[in-house]
Short mmCIF file of C-alpha atoms in Angstrom, two decimals:
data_model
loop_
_atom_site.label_atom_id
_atom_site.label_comp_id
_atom_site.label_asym_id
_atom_site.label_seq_id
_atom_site.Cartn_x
_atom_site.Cartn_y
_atom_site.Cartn_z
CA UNK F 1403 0.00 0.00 0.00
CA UNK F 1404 1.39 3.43 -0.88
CA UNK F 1405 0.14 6.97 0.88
CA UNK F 1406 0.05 10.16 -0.22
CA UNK F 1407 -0.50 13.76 1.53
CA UNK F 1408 -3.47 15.61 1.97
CA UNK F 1409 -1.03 18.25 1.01
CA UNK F 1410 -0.85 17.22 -2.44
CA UNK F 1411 -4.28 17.07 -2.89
CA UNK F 1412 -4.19 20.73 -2.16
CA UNK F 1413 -1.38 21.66 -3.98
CA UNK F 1414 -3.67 19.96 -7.07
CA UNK F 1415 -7.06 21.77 -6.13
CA UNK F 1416 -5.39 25.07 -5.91
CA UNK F 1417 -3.20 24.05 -9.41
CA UNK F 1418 -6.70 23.87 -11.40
CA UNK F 1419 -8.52 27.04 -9.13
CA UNK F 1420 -5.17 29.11 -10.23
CA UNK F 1421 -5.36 28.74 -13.48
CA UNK F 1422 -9.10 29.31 -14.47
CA UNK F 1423 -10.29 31.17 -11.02
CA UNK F 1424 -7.20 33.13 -10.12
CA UNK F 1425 -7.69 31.72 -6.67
CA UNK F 1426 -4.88 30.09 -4.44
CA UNK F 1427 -6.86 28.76 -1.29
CA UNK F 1428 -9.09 25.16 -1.03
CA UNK F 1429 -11.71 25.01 1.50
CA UNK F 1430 -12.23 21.83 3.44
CA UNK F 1431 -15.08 21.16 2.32
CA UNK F 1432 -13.29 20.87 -1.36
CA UNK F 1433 -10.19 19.10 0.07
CA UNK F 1434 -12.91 16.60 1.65
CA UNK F 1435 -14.76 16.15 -1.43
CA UNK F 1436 -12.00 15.86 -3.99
CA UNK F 1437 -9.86 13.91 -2.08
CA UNK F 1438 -12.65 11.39 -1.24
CA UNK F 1439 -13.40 11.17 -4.95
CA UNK F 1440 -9.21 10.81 -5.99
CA UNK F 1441 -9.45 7.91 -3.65
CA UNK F 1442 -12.40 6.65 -5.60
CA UNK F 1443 -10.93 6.44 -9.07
CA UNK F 1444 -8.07 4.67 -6.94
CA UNK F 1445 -10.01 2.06 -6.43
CA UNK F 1446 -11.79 2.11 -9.42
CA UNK F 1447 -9.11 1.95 -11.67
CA UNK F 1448 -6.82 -0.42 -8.97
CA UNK F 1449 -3.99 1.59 -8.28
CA UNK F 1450 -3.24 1.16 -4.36
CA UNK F 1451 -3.08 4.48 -2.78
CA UNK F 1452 -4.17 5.89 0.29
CA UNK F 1453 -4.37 9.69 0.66
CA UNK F 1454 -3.15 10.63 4.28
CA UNK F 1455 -6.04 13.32 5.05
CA UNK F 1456 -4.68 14.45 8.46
CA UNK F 1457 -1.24 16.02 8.15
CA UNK F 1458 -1.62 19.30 6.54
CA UNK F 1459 1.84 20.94 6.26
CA UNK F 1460 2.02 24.01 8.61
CA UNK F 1461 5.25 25.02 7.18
CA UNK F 1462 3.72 25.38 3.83
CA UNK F 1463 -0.06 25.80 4.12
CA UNK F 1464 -2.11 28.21 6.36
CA UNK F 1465 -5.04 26.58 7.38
CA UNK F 1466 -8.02 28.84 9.16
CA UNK F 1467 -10.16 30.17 8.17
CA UNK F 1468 -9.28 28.02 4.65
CA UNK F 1469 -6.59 26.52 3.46
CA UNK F 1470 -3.95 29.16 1.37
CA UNK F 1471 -0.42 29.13 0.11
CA UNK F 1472 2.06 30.55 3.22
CA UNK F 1473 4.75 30.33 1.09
CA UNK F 1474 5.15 31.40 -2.69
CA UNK F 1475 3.53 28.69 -5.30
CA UNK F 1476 6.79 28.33 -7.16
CA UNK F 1477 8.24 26.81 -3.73
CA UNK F 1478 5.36 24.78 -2.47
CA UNK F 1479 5.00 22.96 -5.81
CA UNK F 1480 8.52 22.08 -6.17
CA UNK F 1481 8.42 21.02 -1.88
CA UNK F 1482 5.61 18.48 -3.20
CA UNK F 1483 6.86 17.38 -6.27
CA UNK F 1484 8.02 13.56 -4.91
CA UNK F 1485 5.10 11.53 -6.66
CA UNK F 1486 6.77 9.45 -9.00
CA UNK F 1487 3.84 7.08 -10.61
CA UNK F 1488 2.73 8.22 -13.43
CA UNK F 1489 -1.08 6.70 -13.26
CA UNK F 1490 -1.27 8.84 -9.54
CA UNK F 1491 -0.29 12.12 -11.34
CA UNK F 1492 -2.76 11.71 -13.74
CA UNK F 1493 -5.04 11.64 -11.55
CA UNK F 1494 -4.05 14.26 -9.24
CA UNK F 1495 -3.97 16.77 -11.91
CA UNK F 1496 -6.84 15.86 -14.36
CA UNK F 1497 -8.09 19.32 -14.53
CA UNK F 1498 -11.34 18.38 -16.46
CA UNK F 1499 -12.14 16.03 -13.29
CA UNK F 1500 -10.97 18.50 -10.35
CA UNK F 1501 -13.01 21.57 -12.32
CA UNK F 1502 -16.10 19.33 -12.49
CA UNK F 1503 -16.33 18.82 -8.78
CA UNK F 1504 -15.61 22.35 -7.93
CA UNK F 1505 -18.69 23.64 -9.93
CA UNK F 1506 -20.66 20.27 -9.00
CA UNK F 1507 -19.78 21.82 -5.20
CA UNK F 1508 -20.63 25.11 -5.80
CA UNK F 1509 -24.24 24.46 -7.40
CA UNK F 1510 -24.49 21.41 -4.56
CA UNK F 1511 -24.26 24.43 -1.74
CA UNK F 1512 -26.41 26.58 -3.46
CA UNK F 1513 -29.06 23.59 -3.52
CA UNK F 1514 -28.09 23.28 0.44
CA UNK F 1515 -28.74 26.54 1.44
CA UNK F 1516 -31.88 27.37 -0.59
CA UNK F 1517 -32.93 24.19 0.77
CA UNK F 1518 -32.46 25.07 4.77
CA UNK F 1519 -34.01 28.82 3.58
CA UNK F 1520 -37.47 26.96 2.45
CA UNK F 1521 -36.92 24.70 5.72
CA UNK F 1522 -37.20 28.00 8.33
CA UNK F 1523 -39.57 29.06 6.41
CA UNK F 1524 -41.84 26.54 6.55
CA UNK F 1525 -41.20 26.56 10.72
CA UNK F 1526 -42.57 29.87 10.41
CA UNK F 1527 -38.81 31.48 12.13
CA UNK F 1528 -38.06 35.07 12.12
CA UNK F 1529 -36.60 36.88 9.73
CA UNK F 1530 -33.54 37.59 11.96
CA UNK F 1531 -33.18 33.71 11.95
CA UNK F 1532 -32.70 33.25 8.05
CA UNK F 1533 -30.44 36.01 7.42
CA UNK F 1534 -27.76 33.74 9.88
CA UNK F 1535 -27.78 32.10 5.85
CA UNK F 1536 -25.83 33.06 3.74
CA UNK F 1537 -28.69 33.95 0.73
CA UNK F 1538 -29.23 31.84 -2.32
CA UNK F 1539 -28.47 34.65 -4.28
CA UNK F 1540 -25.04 35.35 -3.31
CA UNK F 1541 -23.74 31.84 -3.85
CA UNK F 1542 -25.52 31.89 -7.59
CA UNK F 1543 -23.60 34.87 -8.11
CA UNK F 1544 -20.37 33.24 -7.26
CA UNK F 1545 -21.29 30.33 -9.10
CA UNK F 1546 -22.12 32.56 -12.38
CA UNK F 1547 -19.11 34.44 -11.51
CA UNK F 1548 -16.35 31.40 -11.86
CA UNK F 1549 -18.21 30.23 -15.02
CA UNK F 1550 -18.32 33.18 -16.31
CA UNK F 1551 -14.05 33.59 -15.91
CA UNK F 1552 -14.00 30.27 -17.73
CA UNK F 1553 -16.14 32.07 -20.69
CA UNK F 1554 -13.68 34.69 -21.10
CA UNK F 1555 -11.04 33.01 -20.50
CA UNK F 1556 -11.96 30.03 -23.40
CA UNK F 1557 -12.71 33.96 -25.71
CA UNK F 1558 -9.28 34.66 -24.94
CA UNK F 1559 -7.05 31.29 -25.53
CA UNK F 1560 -9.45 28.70 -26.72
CA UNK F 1561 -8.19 26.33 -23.70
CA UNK F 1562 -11.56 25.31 -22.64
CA UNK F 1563 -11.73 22.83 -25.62
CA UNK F 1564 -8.35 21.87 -25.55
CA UNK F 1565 -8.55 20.61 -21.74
CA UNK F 1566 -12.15 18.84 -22.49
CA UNK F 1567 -11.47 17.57 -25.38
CA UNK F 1568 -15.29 16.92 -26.19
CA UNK F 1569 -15.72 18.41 -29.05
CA UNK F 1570 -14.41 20.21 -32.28
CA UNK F 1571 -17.54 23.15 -32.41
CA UNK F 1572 -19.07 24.27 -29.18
CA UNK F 1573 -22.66 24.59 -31.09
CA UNK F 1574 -22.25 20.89 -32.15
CA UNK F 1575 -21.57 20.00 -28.64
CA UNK F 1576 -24.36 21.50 -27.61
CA UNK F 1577 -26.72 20.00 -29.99
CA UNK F 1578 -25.38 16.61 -29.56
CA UNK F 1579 -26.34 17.03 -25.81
CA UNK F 1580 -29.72 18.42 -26.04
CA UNK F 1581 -30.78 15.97 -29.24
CA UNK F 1582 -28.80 12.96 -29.79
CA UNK F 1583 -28.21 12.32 -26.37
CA UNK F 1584 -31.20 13.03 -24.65
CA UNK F 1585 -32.65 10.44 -26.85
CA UNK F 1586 -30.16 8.30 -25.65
CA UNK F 1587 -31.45 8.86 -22.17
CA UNK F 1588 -35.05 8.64 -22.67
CA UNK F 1589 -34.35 5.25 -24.35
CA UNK F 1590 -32.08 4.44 -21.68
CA UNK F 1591 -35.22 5.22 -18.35
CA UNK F 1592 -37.75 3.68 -20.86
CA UNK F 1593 -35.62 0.32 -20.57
CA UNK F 1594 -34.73 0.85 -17.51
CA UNK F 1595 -39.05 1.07 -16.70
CA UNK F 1596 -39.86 -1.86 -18.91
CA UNK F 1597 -37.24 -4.73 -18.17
CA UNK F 1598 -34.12 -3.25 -17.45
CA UNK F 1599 -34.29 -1.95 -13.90
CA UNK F 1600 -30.82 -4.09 -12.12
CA UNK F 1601 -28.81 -3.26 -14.99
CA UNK F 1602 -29.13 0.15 -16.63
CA UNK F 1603 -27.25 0.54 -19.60
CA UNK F 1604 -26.46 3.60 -22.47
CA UNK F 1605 -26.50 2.25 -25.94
CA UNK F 1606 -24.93 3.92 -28.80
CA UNK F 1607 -24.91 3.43 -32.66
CA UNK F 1608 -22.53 5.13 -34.93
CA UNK F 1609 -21.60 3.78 -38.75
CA UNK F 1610 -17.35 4.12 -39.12
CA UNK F 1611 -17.89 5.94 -42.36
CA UNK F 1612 -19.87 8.31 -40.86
CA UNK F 1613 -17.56 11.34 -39.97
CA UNK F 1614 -20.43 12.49 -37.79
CA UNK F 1615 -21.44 9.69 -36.67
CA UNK F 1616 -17.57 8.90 -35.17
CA UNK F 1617 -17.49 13.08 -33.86
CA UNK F 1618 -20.58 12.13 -32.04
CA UNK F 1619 -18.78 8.93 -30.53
CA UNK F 1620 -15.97 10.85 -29.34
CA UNK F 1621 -18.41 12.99 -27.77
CA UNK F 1622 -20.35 10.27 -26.08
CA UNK F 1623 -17.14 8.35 -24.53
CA UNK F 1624 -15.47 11.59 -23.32
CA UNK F 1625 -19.10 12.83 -21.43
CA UNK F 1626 -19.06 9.42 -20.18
CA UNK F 1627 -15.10 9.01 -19.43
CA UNK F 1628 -15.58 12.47 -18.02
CA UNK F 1629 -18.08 11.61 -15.04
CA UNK F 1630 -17.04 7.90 -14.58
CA UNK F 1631 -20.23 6.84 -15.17
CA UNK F 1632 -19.32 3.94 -17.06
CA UNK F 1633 -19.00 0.63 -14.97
CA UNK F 1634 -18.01 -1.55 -18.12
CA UNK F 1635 -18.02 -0.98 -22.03
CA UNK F 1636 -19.19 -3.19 -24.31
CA UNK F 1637 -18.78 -3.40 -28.32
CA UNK F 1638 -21.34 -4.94 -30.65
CA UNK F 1639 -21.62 -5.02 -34.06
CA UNK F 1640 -25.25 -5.21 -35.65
CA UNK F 1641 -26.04 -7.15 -38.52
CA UNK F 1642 -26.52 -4.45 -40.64
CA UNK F 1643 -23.08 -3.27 -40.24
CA UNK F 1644 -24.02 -0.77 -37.33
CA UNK F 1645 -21.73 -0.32 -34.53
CA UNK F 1646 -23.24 -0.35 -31.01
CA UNK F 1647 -21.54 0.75 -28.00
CA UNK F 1648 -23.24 -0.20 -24.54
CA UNK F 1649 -22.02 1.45 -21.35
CA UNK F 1650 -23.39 -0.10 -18.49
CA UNK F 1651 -23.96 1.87 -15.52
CA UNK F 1652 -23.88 2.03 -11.35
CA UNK F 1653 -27.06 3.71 -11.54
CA UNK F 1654 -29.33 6.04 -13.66
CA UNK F 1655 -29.52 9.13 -10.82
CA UNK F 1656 -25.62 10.00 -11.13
CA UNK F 1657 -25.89 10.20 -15.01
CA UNK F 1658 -28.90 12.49 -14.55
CA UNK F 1659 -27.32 14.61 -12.45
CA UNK F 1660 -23.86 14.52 -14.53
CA UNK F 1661 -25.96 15.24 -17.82
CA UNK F 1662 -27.81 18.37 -16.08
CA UNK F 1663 -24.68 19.82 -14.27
CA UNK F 1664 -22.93 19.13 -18.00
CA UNK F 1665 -26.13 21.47 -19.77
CA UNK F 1666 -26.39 23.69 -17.28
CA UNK F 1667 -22.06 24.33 -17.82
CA UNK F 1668 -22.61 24.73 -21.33
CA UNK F 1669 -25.31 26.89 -20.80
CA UNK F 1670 -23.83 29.11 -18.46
CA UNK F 1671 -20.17 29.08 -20.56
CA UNK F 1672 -21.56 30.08 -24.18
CA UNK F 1673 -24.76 31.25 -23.47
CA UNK F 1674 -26.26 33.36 -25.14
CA UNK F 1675 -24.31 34.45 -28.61
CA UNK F 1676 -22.94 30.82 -29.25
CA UNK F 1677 -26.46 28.78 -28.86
CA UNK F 1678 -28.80 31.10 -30.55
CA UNK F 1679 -32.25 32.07 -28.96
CA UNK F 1680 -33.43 32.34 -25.42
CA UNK F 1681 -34.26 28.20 -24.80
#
């Protein structure tokens, strides 16, 4: 069994909130979260490392009220650059993955709070009760806010693609999404309802001729790649030729959620001069 530090965990959250949110502190809540999901595609993908979530490194790290940089990044990084395995630091600094769950934790509080708002409301408690809340409003600001840094910032160098890698035109992206997949889904929960329901599955058909068709795969496995969704992957070939790729899945509520959080993203990143009308 190999560990690693909490601290380079950290050192990886604030790598990815540096470079599109010009931000160099991790709450705990985020070093929780991430961390507990790093572990996670550990497992899943059998590479056996623990991360040591105890020790952060006072020397380096100043941690109340959240954890920031005490000493300059160019120092901390090289202090924590001993991980040698290649498959680990892959992991640790999938951007695509780390920026994912930040935004997946930012909307999740927002959903938290509005949620303990309606609560006190419905116990009938004063108003000097529910402004101890921080207000639904605030957090959807800072929500739009680090979205809308990754807008400009995608205007400015065309990075967004490049670290994705979903897609060669935003507005096909988009489309794909909101038509080709969403069929996918409601095919998906109809099986699911009919016979299906202890071993949910995706199922895709593409032709290899079909330049589309094969932009449109390469769409599908990197959404699914992207959220782990994907339990096992399974290639058939129809009769008439037709490729079919079958993804089965854990369950049908964290693709839901990962398809939403995914149109909601795209949404809030191009919306509204690169999708067209008011939806």
């Amino acid at each position: 069994m190999t560990y690693i530090e909490i601290n380079h965990v950290i050192l990886a959250i604030i790598s990815c909130k540096r470079k599109y949110f010009n931000e160099q502190y991790v709450t705990y809540q985020e070093a929780n979260i991430i961390s507990g999901e790093i572990e996670k595609r550990f497992t899943k993908e059998n590479i056996n490392v623990i991360i040591e979530s105890t020790k952060i490194d006072q020397e380096y790290f100043e941690s109340k009220p959240v954890i920031s940089l005490k000493k300059s990044w160019y120092k901390t990084e090289k202090r924590f650059q001993n991980i040698t395995n290649l498959k680990v630091l892959n992991i640790l600094f999938d951007e695509s993955f780390i920026l994912n769950l930040l935004l997946k934790i930012s909307k999740d509080n927002i959903e938290n709070i509005e949620n303990k708002i309606n609560s006190q409301k419905s116990q009938k408690n004063t108003k000097k009760e529910l402004l101890t809340y921080p207000t639904k409003k605030n957090l959807l600001l800072e929500y739009k806010n680090k979205l809308q840094i990754l807008k400009e910032r995608d205007k400015k160098q065309n990075s967004w693609e490049e670290d994705l890698k979903f897609y060669l035109k935003v507005q096909e992206y988009y489309q794909f999404l909101t038509n080709d997949f969403y069929h996918i889904l409601k095919k998906a929960i109809s099986d699911i309802n009919l016979s299906n329901i202890n071993n949910p599955y995706l199922e895709f058909r593409y032709e290899t001729e079909n330049n589309q068709d094969l932009l449109k795969k390469e769409m599908f496995l990197n959404f699914i790649e992207t959220y782990h969704l994907g339990t096992k992957k399974e290639l058939l070939c129809a009769p008439s030729g037709t490729n079919i790729i079958k993804i089965y899945l854990t369950n049908i509520e964290d693709l839901l959620k990962s398809y939403y959080l995914e149109l909601e993203k795209m949404e809030y990143l191009y919306y509204p001069e690169e999708l067209g009308p008011v939806r």
